Amino acid sequence: MSKIGTISKTKSTLDKHDFYIKKKYGQNFLVDQNILKKIVEIPAITSETLVVEIGPGLGSLTEHLLEKAKHVLAYEIDKDLLPILLETFKTDKLTLLDKDFLKCDIDLDIKKLEITYDQVIVVANLPFYITTPIILKIIEESNLVKEMILMTQQEVANRLTSKPSTKDYNSLSIAIQYKTKAVIALKVPRTVFIPAPNVDSAVVKLTVIDDIQVKPLNEPLFYEIVRASFAQRRKTLVNNLHNKYNLEKEIIINLLIELDLDSRIRAENLSVNDFIRLSDVLHNIL
Ligand code: SAM
């Protein structure tokens, strides 16, 4: 049987079901079998692995995941895609939820499956318009997901994986690298999608760090300080913190000296550990 993720099969499925691609849901369907094979080779999926897919679309990635995994739990917001997916996949290895992923309780949905598994991995060609909220949701809410293989815009992939003092380093880089090891696993040209997006993509591999060595005393405050510190990127850390917390600049400068940091430093020059130390001293005085 011909594969789903090809140009001809995608076009014929769209025609057959009179389906119009919805921009508002970030629909860019993968139509390249080489790329699809490479994506599912990135994680070590075994016949005992539970894979969570966000946005199966027409099922091009789902088809490959079902070949390798024990079970696939897929969330699709577009109700018009459900009949197509149900017609395509007649297997009890797939659980399809017609839900907005951002509104789900992922760990509860996994538990409801009542299956055993060796690991839970998220694999998804993400809708670009909500890439960041999806990643942050998984990182903040799930205790079960241990790895994420995510197709994002190249620019977002750069942010997720960038190091301090580089142009792409921002609050997202810190939030992600505090909880995961982030690497770019594959670069993907825009030509392998229908419709082709305006930018190239990349697949990132995020591996959750099991035992985080250094944790902030107050995690929500840590995230808040990171966001506030990048509020105005060109301003110094002292100015951004002064604006957010209304603390005397003198006090903030003394804190930085205590932490062995330059008083003119900008957020982009601080490592994840620097932010944890900063958040701990601020926790004690705010
Ligand atoms: N996996 C398919 C592929 O690779 O061809 C489709 C990927 S497409 C970039 C993104 C998919 O996510 C679409 O099917 C879209 O309808 C779905 N989607 C968008 N927002 C969503 C949300 N909030 N929750 C679940 N699915 C969503």
PDB file of C-alpha atoms and ligand atoms in Angstrom:
ATOM      1  CA  MET A   1       0.000   0.000   0.000  1.00  0.00           C
ATOM      2  CA  SER A   2       1.283   3.471  -0.819  1.00  0.00           C
ATOM      3  CA  LYS A   3       2.484   5.629   2.043  1.00  0.00           C
ATOM      4  CA  ILE A   4       0.410   8.580   3.309  1.00  0.00           C
ATOM      5  CA  GLY A   5       3.171  11.162   3.361  1.00  0.00           C
ATOM      6  CA  THR A   6       3.744  11.618  -0.372  1.00  0.00           C
ATOM      7  CA  ILE A   7       2.737  14.459  -2.680  1.00  0.00           C
ATOM      8  CA  SER A   8       0.382  12.322  -4.775  1.00  0.00           C
ATOM      9  CA  LYS A   9      -1.323  10.553  -1.859  1.00  0.00           C
ATOM     10  CA  THR A  10      -1.744  13.824   0.079  1.00  0.00           C
ATOM     11  CA  LYS A  11      -3.271  15.562  -2.925  1.00  0.00           C
ATOM     12  CA  SER A  12      -5.640  12.687  -3.632  1.00  0.00           C
ATOM     13  CA  THR A  13      -6.755  12.483   0.027  1.00  0.00           C
ATOM     14  CA  LEU A  14      -7.408  16.231   0.133  1.00  0.00           C
ATOM     15  CA  ASP A  15      -9.442  15.958  -3.102  1.00  0.00           C
ATOM     16  CA  LYS A  16     -11.344  12.861  -2.049  1.00  0.00           C
ATOM     17  CA  HIS A  17     -12.500  14.426   1.216  1.00  0.00           C
ATOM     18  CA  ASP A  18     -12.901  17.921  -0.163  1.00  0.00           C
ATOM     19  CA  PHE A  19     -10.580  19.051   2.606  1.00  0.00           C
ATOM     20  CA  TYR A  20      -9.322  22.624   2.674  1.00  0.00           C
ATOM     21  CA  ILE A  21      -6.018  23.165   4.496  1.00  0.00           C
ATOM     22  CA  LYS A  22      -6.514  25.455   7.484  1.00  0.00           C
ATOM     23  CA  LYS A  23      -3.857  28.090   8.035  1.00  0.00           C
ATOM     24  CA  LYS A  24      -5.325  28.967  11.423  1.00  0.00           C
ATOM     25  CA  TYR A  25      -4.342  25.506  12.691  1.00  0.00           C
ATOM     26  CA  GLY A  26      -0.810  25.711  11.282  1.00  0.00           C
ATOM     27  CA  GLN A  27      -1.428  22.880   8.832  1.00  0.00           C
ATOM     28  CA  ASN A  28       1.692  22.041   6.800  1.00  0.00           C
ATOM     29  CA  PHE A  29       1.601  18.368   5.873  1.00  0.00           C
ATOM     30  CA  LEU A  30       4.823  16.386   5.507  1.00  0.00           C
ATOM     31  CA  VAL A  31       5.147  14.752   2.091  1.00  0.00           C
ATOM     32  CA  ASP A  32       8.668  13.318   2.085  1.00  0.00           C
ATOM     33  CA  GLN A  33       9.240   9.697   3.067  1.00  0.00           C
ATOM     34  CA  ASN A  34      12.994  10.179   3.625  1.00  0.00           C
ATOM     35  CA  ILE A  35      12.412  12.916   6.177  1.00  0.00           C
ATOM     36  CA  LEU A  36       9.625  10.951   7.869  1.00  0.00           C
ATOM     37  CA  LYS A  37      11.891   7.893   8.199  1.00  0.00           C
ATOM     38  CA  LYS A  38      14.705  10.039   9.603  1.00  0.00           C
ATOM     39  CA  ILE A  39      12.404  11.637  12.207  1.00  0.00           C
ATOM     40  CA  VAL A  40      11.232   8.320  13.639  1.00  0.00           C
ATOM     41  CA  GLU A  41      14.835   7.058  13.759  1.00  0.00           C
ATOM     42  CA  ILE A  42      15.896   9.907  16.102  1.00  0.00           C
ATOM     43  CA  PRO A  43      14.347   8.487  19.304  1.00  0.00           C
ATOM     44  CA  ALA A  44      14.878   4.902  20.424  1.00  0.00           C
ATOM     45  CA  ILE A  45      11.255   3.792  19.932  1.00  0.00           C
ATOM     46  CA  THR A  46      10.739   0.140  20.850  1.00  0.00           C
ATOM     47  CA  SER A  47       7.712  -2.129  20.568  1.00  0.00           C
ATOM     48  CA  GLU A  48       7.071  -1.196  24.233  1.00  0.00           C
ATOM     49  CA  THR A  49       7.161   2.585  23.754  1.00  0.00           C
ATOM     50  CA  LEU A  50       4.162   4.855  24.089  1.00  0.00           C
ATOM     51  CA  VAL A  51       4.331   7.752  21.644  1.00  0.00           C
ATOM     52  CA  VAL A  52       2.277  10.910  22.042  1.00  0.00           C
ATOM     53  CA  GLU A  53       1.713  12.800  18.796  1.00  0.00           C
ATOM     54  CA  ILE A  54       0.364  16.348  18.665  1.00  0.00           C
ATOM     55  CA  GLY A  55      -1.464  17.148  15.437  1.00  0.00           C
ATOM     56  CA  PRO A  56      -1.464  13.964  13.321  1.00  0.00           C
ATOM     57  CA  GLY A  57      -2.963  15.858  10.370  1.00  0.00           C
ATOM     58  CA  LEU A  58      -3.502  13.339   7.563  1.00  0.00           C
ATOM     59  CA  GLY A  59      -1.402  10.773   9.438  1.00  0.00           C
ATOM     60  CA  SER A  60       1.909  10.805   7.547  1.00  0.00           C
ATOM     61  CA  LEU A  61       4.017  10.709  10.719  1.00  0.00           C
ATOM     62  CA  THR A  62       1.451   8.624  12.618  1.00  0.00           C
ATOM     63  CA  GLU A  63       1.831   5.844  10.039  1.00  0.00           C
ATOM     64  CA  HIS A  64       5.571   5.554  10.749  1.00  0.00           C
ATOM     65  CA  LEU A  65       5.090   5.818  14.512  1.00  0.00           C
ATOM     66  CA  LEU A  66       2.525   3.011  14.515  1.00  0.00           C
ATOM     67  CA  GLU A  67       5.031   0.761  12.736  1.00  0.00           C
ATOM     68  CA  LYS A  68       7.525   1.142  15.598  1.00  0.00           C
ATOM     69  CA  ALA A  69       5.666   1.897  18.830  1.00  0.00           C
ATOM     70  CA  LYS A  70       3.455  -0.099  21.149  1.00  0.00           C
ATOM     71  CA  HIS A  71       0.790   2.579  21.067  1.00  0.00           C
ATOM     72  CA  VAL A  72       0.239   6.094  19.729  1.00  0.00           C
ATOM     73  CA  LEU A  73      -1.879   8.664  21.569  1.00  0.00           C
ATOM     74  CA  ALA A  74      -2.680  11.480  19.145  1.00  0.00           C
ATOM     75  CA  TYR A  75      -4.332  14.860  19.750  1.00  0.00           C
ATOM     76  CA  GLU A  76      -5.947  16.594  16.767  1.00  0.00           C
ATOM     77  CA  ILE A  77      -7.850  19.862  17.134  1.00  0.00           C
ATOM     78  CA  ASP A  78      -9.356  19.875  13.622  1.00  0.00           C
ATOM     79  CA  LYS A  79     -12.536  17.811  13.726  1.00  0.00           C
ATOM     80  CA  ASP A  80     -12.642  17.638   9.908  1.00  0.00           C
ATOM     81  CA  LEU A  81      -9.514  15.458  10.037  1.00  0.00           C
ATOM     82  CA  LEU A  82     -11.001  12.827  12.318  1.00  0.00           C
ATOM     83  CA  PRO A  83     -13.075  10.928   9.735  1.00  0.00           C
ATOM     84  CA  ILE A  84     -10.056  10.847   7.440  1.00  0.00           C
ATOM     85  CA  LEU A  85      -7.783   9.507  10.193  1.00  0.00           C
ATOM     86  CA  LEU A  86     -10.359   6.940  11.300  1.00  0.00           C
ATOM     87  CA  GLU A  87     -10.768   5.701   7.746  1.00  0.00           C
ATOM     88  CA  THR A  88      -6.990   5.489   7.301  1.00  0.00           C
ATOM     89  CA  PHE A  89      -6.068   3.751  10.559  1.00  0.00           C
ATOM     90  CA  LYS A  90      -8.168   0.806  11.586  1.00  0.00           C
ATOM     91  CA  THR A  91      -6.018  -0.292  14.500  1.00  0.00           C
ATOM     92  CA  ASP A  92      -6.414  -0.384  18.254  1.00  0.00           C
ATOM     93  CA  LYS A  93      -2.770   0.715  18.551  1.00  0.00           C
ATOM     94  CA  LEU A  94      -3.975   4.275  17.950  1.00  0.00           C
ATOM     95  CA  THR A  95      -5.968   6.406  20.407  1.00  0.00           C
ATOM     96  CA  LEU A  96      -7.225   9.554  18.727  1.00  0.00           C
ATOM     97  CA  LEU A  97      -8.396  12.454  20.878  1.00  0.00           C
ATOM     98  CA  ASP A  98     -10.191  15.325  19.131  1.00  0.00           C
ATOM     99  CA  LYS A  99      -8.928  17.901  21.605  1.00  0.00           C
ATOM    100  CA  ASP A 100      -6.922  21.076  21.753  1.00  0.00           C
ATOM    101  CA  PHE A 101      -3.621  19.841  23.147  1.00  0.00           C
ATOM    102  CA  LEU A 102      -3.176  23.072  25.089  1.00  0.00           C
ATOM    103  CA  LYS A 103      -6.314  22.276  27.084  1.00  0.00           C
ATOM    104  CA  CYS A 104      -5.554  18.635  27.854  1.00  0.00           C
ATOM    105  CA  ASP A 105      -4.201  16.947  30.950  1.00  0.00           C
ATOM    106  CA  ILE A 106      -1.517  14.900  29.252  1.00  0.00           C
ATOM    107  CA  ASP A 107      -0.506  12.657  32.168  1.00  0.00           C
ATOM    108  CA  LEU A 108      -4.155  11.893  32.941  1.00  0.00           C
ATOM    109  CA  ASP A 109      -4.850  10.999  29.283  1.00  0.00           C
ATOM    110  CA  ILE A 110      -1.836   8.671  29.323  1.00  0.00           C
ATOM    111  CA  LYS A 111      -3.001   6.983  32.533  1.00  0.00           C
ATOM    112  CA  LYS A 112      -6.493   6.496  31.086  1.00  0.00           C
ATOM    113  CA  LEU A 113      -4.998   4.305  28.351  1.00  0.00           C
ATOM    114  CA  GLU A 114      -4.281   1.707  31.036  1.00  0.00           C
ATOM    115  CA  ILE A 115      -1.316   0.225  29.204  1.00  0.00           C
ATOM    116  CA  THR A 116       2.208  -0.596  30.282  1.00  0.00           C
ATOM    117  CA  TYR A 117       5.153   0.936  28.452  1.00  0.00           C
ATOM    118  CA  ASP A 118       8.914   1.311  28.738  1.00  0.00           C
ATOM    119  CA  GLN A 119       8.914   5.071  28.107  1.00  0.00           C
ATOM    120  CA  VAL A 120       6.753   7.953  26.893  1.00  0.00           C
ATOM    121  CA  ILE A 121       8.075  10.016  23.993  1.00  0.00           C
ATOM    122  CA  VAL A 122       6.408  12.954  22.250  1.00  0.00           C
ATOM    123  CA  VAL A 123       6.967  13.063  18.487  1.00  0.00           C
ATOM    124  CA  ALA A 124       5.323  15.869  16.535  1.00  0.00           C
ATOM    125  CA  ASN A 125       5.457  18.132  13.542  1.00  0.00           C
ATOM    126  CA  LEU A 126       4.198  21.070  15.569  1.00  0.00           C
ATOM    127  CA  PRO A 127       1.770  23.729  14.413  1.00  0.00           C
ATOM    128  CA  PHE A 128       4.071  26.777  14.254  1.00  0.00           C
ATOM    129  CA  TYR A 129       1.580  29.224  15.762  1.00  0.00           C
ATOM    130  CA  ILE A 130       1.703  27.546  19.198  1.00  0.00           C
ATOM    131  CA  THR A 131       5.104  25.842  19.297  1.00  0.00           C
ATOM    132  CA  THR A 132       6.328  27.574  22.451  1.00  0.00           C
ATOM    133  CA  PRO A 133       3.171  27.103  24.582  1.00  0.00           C
ATOM    134  CA  ILE A 134       3.082  23.412  23.625  1.00  0.00           C
ATOM    135  CA  ILE A 135       6.696  22.808  24.645  1.00  0.00           C
ATOM    136  CA  LEU A 136       6.364  24.769  27.891  1.00  0.00           C
ATOM    137  CA  LYS A 137       3.152  22.923  28.741  1.00  0.00           C
ATOM    138  CA  ILE A 138       4.805  19.520  28.410  1.00  0.00           C
ATOM    139  CA  ILE A 139       7.851  20.597  30.392  1.00  0.00           C
ATOM    140  CA  GLU A 140       5.861  22.203  33.183  1.00  0.00           C
ATOM    141  CA  GLU A 141       2.983  19.718  33.465  1.00  0.00           C
ATOM    142  CA  SER A 142       4.137  16.231  32.546  1.00  0.00           C
ATOM    143  CA  ASN A 143       6.057  13.877  34.802  1.00  0.00           C
ATOM    144  CA  LEU A 144       5.734  10.997  32.340  1.00  0.00           C
ATOM    145  CA  VAL A 145       7.213  12.414  29.122  1.00  0.00           C
ATOM    146  CA  LYS A 146      10.965  11.802  29.039  1.00  0.00           C
ATOM    147  CA  GLU A 147      11.847  12.862  25.505  1.00  0.00           C
ATOM    148  CA  MET A 148      10.452  15.131  22.791  1.00  0.00           C
ATOM    149  CA  ILE A 149      11.223  15.012  19.090  1.00  0.00           C
ATOM    150  CA  LEU A 150       9.733  18.168  17.661  1.00  0.00           C
ATOM    151  CA  MET A 151       9.660  19.768  14.237  1.00  0.00           C
ATOM    152  CA  THR A 152       9.757  23.548  14.684  1.00  0.00           C
ATOM    153  CA  GLN A 153      10.722  26.554  12.616  1.00  0.00           C
ATOM    154  CA  GLN A 154      14.512  26.765  12.296  1.00  0.00           C
ATOM    155  CA  GLU A 155      14.486  30.029  14.245  1.00  0.00           C
ATOM    156  CA  VAL A 156      12.705  28.431  17.226  1.00  0.00           C
ATOM    157  CA  ALA A 157      15.031  25.424  17.073  1.00  0.00           C
ATOM    158  CA  ASN A 158      17.971  27.855  17.297  1.00  0.00           C
ATOM    159  CA  ARG A 159      16.460  29.489  20.372  1.00  0.00           C
ATOM    160  CA  LEU A 160      15.773  26.173  22.082  1.00  0.00           C
ATOM    161  CA  THR A 161      19.376  25.058  21.678  1.00  0.00           C
ATOM    162  CA  SER A 162      21.364  28.317  21.817  1.00  0.00           C
ATOM    163  CA  LYS A 163      24.078  29.072  24.360  1.00  0.00           C
ATOM    164  CA  PRO A 164      24.640  32.254  26.452  1.00  0.00           C
ATOM    165  CA  SER A 165      26.035  35.333  24.688  1.00  0.00           C
ATOM    166  CA  THR A 166      24.658  34.316  21.282  1.00  0.00           C
ATOM    167  CA  LYS A 167      21.993  36.230  19.381  1.00  0.00           C
ATOM    168  CA  ASP A 168      19.342  33.489  19.657  1.00  0.00           C
ATOM    169  CA  TYR A 169      19.666  33.015  23.434  1.00  0.00           C
ATOM    170  CA  ASN A 170      16.523  34.206  25.234  1.00  0.00           C
ATOM    171  CA  SER A 171      14.090  33.337  28.020  1.00  0.00           C
ATOM    172  CA  LEU A 172      12.843  30.264  26.106  1.00  0.00           C
ATOM    173  CA  SER A 173      16.409  28.889  25.809  1.00  0.00           C
ATOM    174  CA  ILE A 174      16.800  29.123  29.585  1.00  0.00           C
ATOM    175  CA  ALA A 175      13.398  27.628  30.458  1.00  0.00           C
ATOM    176  CA  ILE A 176      14.079  24.679  28.132  1.00  0.00           C
ATOM    177  CA  GLN A 177      17.707  24.103  29.051  1.00  0.00           C
ATOM    178  CA  TYR A 178      16.930  24.177  32.760  1.00  0.00           C
ATOM    179  CA  LYS A 179      14.780  21.056  32.347  1.00  0.00           C
ATOM    180  CA  THR A 180      16.119  19.354  29.206  1.00  0.00           C
ATOM    181  CA  LYS A 181      19.173  18.640  27.112  1.00  0.00           C
ATOM    182  CA  ALA A 182      18.357  20.277  23.781  1.00  0.00           C
ATOM    183  CA  VAL A 183      19.991  19.491  20.425  1.00  0.00           C
ATOM    184  CA  ILE A 184      19.094  20.043  16.777  1.00  0.00           C
ATOM    185  CA  ALA A 185      18.779  16.562  15.290  1.00  0.00           C
ATOM    186  CA  LEU A 186      17.785  17.306  11.692  1.00  0.00           C
ATOM    187  CA  LYS A 187      17.444  20.290   9.361  1.00  0.00           C
ATOM    188  CA  VAL A 188      14.392  20.207   7.120  1.00  0.00           C
ATOM    189  CA  PRO A 189      13.853  22.315   3.994  1.00  0.00           C
ATOM    190  CA  ARG A 190      10.487  24.055   3.480  1.00  0.00           C
ATOM    191  CA  THR A 191       9.962  22.120   0.233  1.00  0.00           C
ATOM    192  CA  VAL A 192       8.898  18.882   1.976  1.00  0.00           C
ATOM    193  CA  PHE A 193       5.552  20.269   3.146  1.00  0.00           C
ATOM    194  CA  ILE A 194       2.174  20.924   1.537  1.00  0.00           C
ATOM    195  CA  PRO A 195       1.705  23.855   1.629  1.00  0.00           C
ATOM    196  CA  ALA A 196       5.360  24.971   1.880  1.00  0.00           C
ATOM    197  CA  PRO A 197       5.856  27.356   4.823  1.00  0.00           C
ATOM    198  CA  ASN A 198       7.815  30.606   4.371  1.00  0.00           C
ATOM    199  CA  VAL A 199      10.776  29.364   6.410  1.00  0.00           C
ATOM    200  CA  ASP A 200      12.886  26.237   6.807  1.00  0.00           C
ATOM    201  CA  SER A 201      12.395  23.913   9.764  1.00  0.00           C
ATOM    202  CA  ALA A 202      14.455  21.746  12.075  1.00  0.00           C
ATOM    203  CA  VAL A 203      13.765  18.782  14.313  1.00  0.00           C
ATOM    204  CA  VAL A 204      14.927  19.262  17.891  1.00  0.00           C
ATOM    205  CA  LYS A 205      15.487  16.519  20.417  1.00  0.00           C
ATOM    206  CA  LEU A 206      14.710  17.522  23.995  1.00  0.00           C
ATOM    207  CA  THR A 207      15.710  14.973  26.627  1.00  0.00           C
ATOM    208  CA  VAL A 208      14.294  15.633  30.069  1.00  0.00           C
ATOM    209  CA  ILE A 209      17.047  15.813  32.704  1.00  0.00           C
ATOM    210  CA  ASP A 210      16.061  13.223  35.287  1.00  0.00           C
ATOM    211  CA  ASP A 211      17.866  14.526  38.332  1.00  0.00           C
ATOM    212  CA  ILE A 212      18.347  18.265  37.959  1.00  0.00           C
ATOM    213  CA  GLN A 213      21.471  19.037  40.014  1.00  0.00           C
ATOM    214  CA  VAL A 214      20.706  22.626  40.940  1.00  0.00           C
ATOM    215  CA  LYS A 215      17.110  23.753  41.437  1.00  0.00           C
ATOM    216  CA  PRO A 216      15.869  27.249  42.270  1.00  0.00           C
ATOM    217  CA  LEU A 217      14.286  27.663  45.715  1.00  0.00           C
ATOM    218  CA  ASN A 218      11.224  29.101  44.032  1.00  0.00           C
ATOM    219  CA  GLU A 219      10.621  27.799  40.501  1.00  0.00           C
ATOM    220  CA  PRO A 220       7.781  30.191  39.500  1.00  0.00           C
ATOM    221  CA  LEU A 221       9.927  33.136  40.651  1.00  0.00           C
ATOM    222  CA  PHE A 222      12.865  31.765  38.623  1.00  0.00           C
ATOM    223  CA  TYR A 223      10.731  31.723  35.434  1.00  0.00           C
ATOM    224  CA  GLU A 224       9.388  35.200  36.226  1.00  0.00           C
ATOM    225  CA  ILE A 225      12.880  36.641  36.724  1.00  0.00           C
ATOM    226  CA  VAL A 226      14.099  35.059  33.486  1.00  0.00           C
ATOM    227  CA  ARG A 227      11.218  36.643  31.534  1.00  0.00           C
ATOM    228  CA  ALA A 228      11.661  40.027  33.251  1.00  0.00           C
ATOM    229  CA  SER A 229      15.403  40.027  32.608  1.00  0.00           C
ATOM    230  CA  PHE A 230      14.837  39.709  28.844  1.00  0.00           C
ATOM    231  CA  ALA A 231      11.916  42.181  28.773  1.00  0.00           C
ATOM    232  CA  GLN A 232      14.137  44.746  27.095  1.00  0.00           C
ATOM    233  CA  ARG A 233      17.004  42.824  25.628  1.00  0.00           C
ATOM    234  CA  ARG A 234      19.336  45.789  25.044  1.00  0.00           C
ATOM    235  CA  LYS A 235      18.952  47.050  28.618  1.00  0.00           C
ATOM    236  CA  THR A 236      21.184  45.881  31.431  1.00  0.00           C
ATOM    237  CA  LEU A 237      19.991  43.262  33.872  1.00  0.00           C
ATOM    238  CA  VAL A 238      19.934  45.925  36.615  1.00  0.00           C
ATOM    239  CA  ASN A 239      17.526  48.110  34.603  1.00  0.00           C
ATOM    240  CA  ASN A 240      15.194  45.246  33.704  1.00  0.00           C
ATOM    241  CA  LEU A 241      15.024  44.014  37.298  1.00  0.00           C
ATOM    242  CA  HIS A 242      14.599  47.558  38.599  1.00  0.00           C
ATOM    243  CA  ASN A 243      11.615  48.049  36.244  1.00  0.00           C
ATOM    244  CA  LYS A 244      10.008  44.786  37.248  1.00  0.00           C
ATOM    245  CA  TYR A 245      10.515  44.771  41.007  1.00  0.00           C
ATOM    246  CA  ASN A 246      10.947  48.438  41.810  1.00  0.00           C
ATOM    247  CA  LEU A 247      14.115  47.621  43.778  1.00  0.00           C
ATOM    248  CA  GLU A 248      16.793  50.286  44.273  1.00  0.00           C
ATOM    249  CA  LYS A 249      19.460  49.882  41.576  1.00  0.00           C
ATOM    250  CA  GLU A 250      22.118  50.036  44.295  1.00  0.00           C
ATOM    251  CA  ILE A 251      20.624  46.937  45.946  1.00  0.00           C
ATOM    252  CA  ILE A 252      20.548  45.018  42.665  1.00  0.00           C
ATOM    253  CA  ILE A 253      24.154  45.978  41.895  1.00  0.00           C
ATOM    254  CA  ASN A 254      25.229  44.703  45.308  1.00  0.00           C
ATOM    255  CA  LEU A 255      23.437  41.422  44.668  1.00  0.00           C
ATOM    256  CA  LEU A 256      25.273  41.041  41.364  1.00  0.00           C
ATOM    257  CA  ILE A 257      28.605  41.736  43.047  1.00  0.00           C
ATOM    258  CA  GLU A 258      27.735  39.099  45.651  1.00  0.00           C
ATOM    259  CA  LEU A 259      27.156  36.658  42.774  1.00  0.00           C
ATOM    260  CA  ASP A 260      30.436  37.641  41.064  1.00  0.00           C
ATOM    261  CA  LEU A 261      28.567  39.152  38.113  1.00  0.00           C
ATOM    262  CA  ASP A 262      29.406  42.419  36.368  1.00  0.00           C
ATOM    263  CA  SER A 263      27.036  45.270  37.258  1.00  0.00           C
ATOM    264  CA  ARG A 264      26.647  46.161  33.519  1.00  0.00           C
ATOM    265  CA  ILE A 265      25.782  42.569  32.521  1.00  0.00           C
ATOM    266  CA  ARG A 266      22.812  41.819  30.222  1.00  0.00           C
ATOM    267  CA  ALA A 267      20.435  38.855  30.536  1.00  0.00           C
ATOM    268  CA  GLU A 268      21.871  37.243  27.400  1.00  0.00           C
ATOM    269  CA  ASN A 269      25.243  36.819  29.179  1.00  0.00           C
ATOM    270  CA  LEU A 270      23.876  34.782  32.101  1.00  0.00           C
ATOM    271  CA  SER A 271      23.879  30.984  32.149  1.00  0.00           C
ATOM    272  CA  VAL A 272      20.984  28.886  33.482  1.00  0.00           C
ATOM    273  CA  ASN A 273      22.951  28.450  36.736  1.00  0.00           C
ATOM    274  CA  ASP A 274      23.516  32.209  37.035  1.00  0.00           C
ATOM    275  CA  PHE A 275      19.740  32.723  36.788  1.00  0.00           C
ATOM    276  CA  ILE A 276      19.128  30.092  39.460  1.00  0.00           C
ATOM    277  CA  ARG A 277      21.591  31.807  41.824  1.00  0.00           C
ATOM    278  CA  LEU A 278      20.075  35.206  41.046  1.00  0.00           C
ATOM    279  CA  SER A 279      16.556  33.935  41.639  1.00  0.00           C
ATOM    280  CA  ASP A 280      17.607  32.418  44.991  1.00  0.00           C
ATOM    281  CA  VAL A 281      19.042  35.687  46.315  1.00  0.00           C
ATOM    282  CA  LEU A 282      16.009  37.627  45.072  1.00  0.00           C
ATOM    283  CA  HIS A 283      13.726  35.029  46.649  1.00  0.00           C
ATOM    284  CA  ASN A 284      15.215  35.942  50.009  1.00  0.00           C
ATOM    285  CA  ILE A 285      14.594  39.684  49.682  1.00  0.00           C
ATOM    286  CA  LEU A 286      11.398  40.050  47.605  1.00  0.00           C
TER     287      LEU A 286
HETATM  288  N1  SAM B   1       1.608  15.576  11.596  1.00  0.00           N
HETATM  289  C1  SAM B   1       1.092  16.066  10.342  1.00  0.00           C
HETATM  290  C2  SAM B   1       2.199  16.038   9.311  1.00  0.00           C
HETATM  291  O1  SAM B   1       3.366  16.017   9.718  1.00  0.00           O
HETATM  292  O2  SAM B   1       1.899  16.060   8.120  1.00  0.00           O
HETATM  293  C3  SAM B   1       0.484  17.461  10.453  1.00  0.00           C
HETATM  294  C4  SAM B   1       1.402  18.531  11.023  1.00  0.00           C
HETATM  295  S1  SAM B   1       0.728  20.156  10.932  1.00  0.00           S
HETATM  296  C5  SAM B   1       2.227  21.112  10.968  1.00  0.00           C
HETATM  297  C6  SAM B   1       0.086  20.489  12.555  1.00  0.00           C
HETATM  298  C7  SAM B   1      -1.145  19.714  12.971  1.00  0.00           C
HETATM  299  O3  SAM B   1      -1.516  20.120  14.301  1.00  0.00           O
HETATM  300  C8  SAM B   1      -2.399  19.960  12.126  1.00  0.00           C
HETATM  301  O4  SAM B   1      -2.998  18.737  11.819  1.00  0.00           O
HETATM  302  C9  SAM B   1      -3.306  20.814  13.009  1.00  0.00           C
HETATM  303  O5  SAM B   1      -4.681  20.668  12.721  1.00  0.00           O
HETATM  304  C10 SAM B   1      -2.928  20.302  14.387  1.00  0.00           C
HETATM  305  N2  SAM B   1      -3.159  21.253  15.492  1.00  0.00           N
HETATM  306  C11 SAM B   1      -3.092  22.599  15.456  1.00  0.00           C
HETATM  307  N3  SAM B   1      -3.332  23.136  16.665  1.00  0.00           N
HETATM  308  C12 SAM B   1      -3.553  22.089  17.514  1.00  0.00           C
HETATM  309  C13 SAM B   1      -3.874  21.985  18.911  1.00  0.00           C
HETATM  310  N4  SAM B   1      -3.993  23.065  19.667  1.00  0.00           N
HETATM  311  N5  SAM B   1      -4.046  20.744  19.430  1.00  0.00           N
HETATM  312  C14 SAM B   1      -3.942  19.628  18.665  1.00  0.00           C
HETATM  313  N6  SAM B   1      -3.645  19.669  17.346  1.00  0.00           N
HETATM  314  C15 SAM B   1      -3.447  20.872  16.770  1.00  0.00           C
END
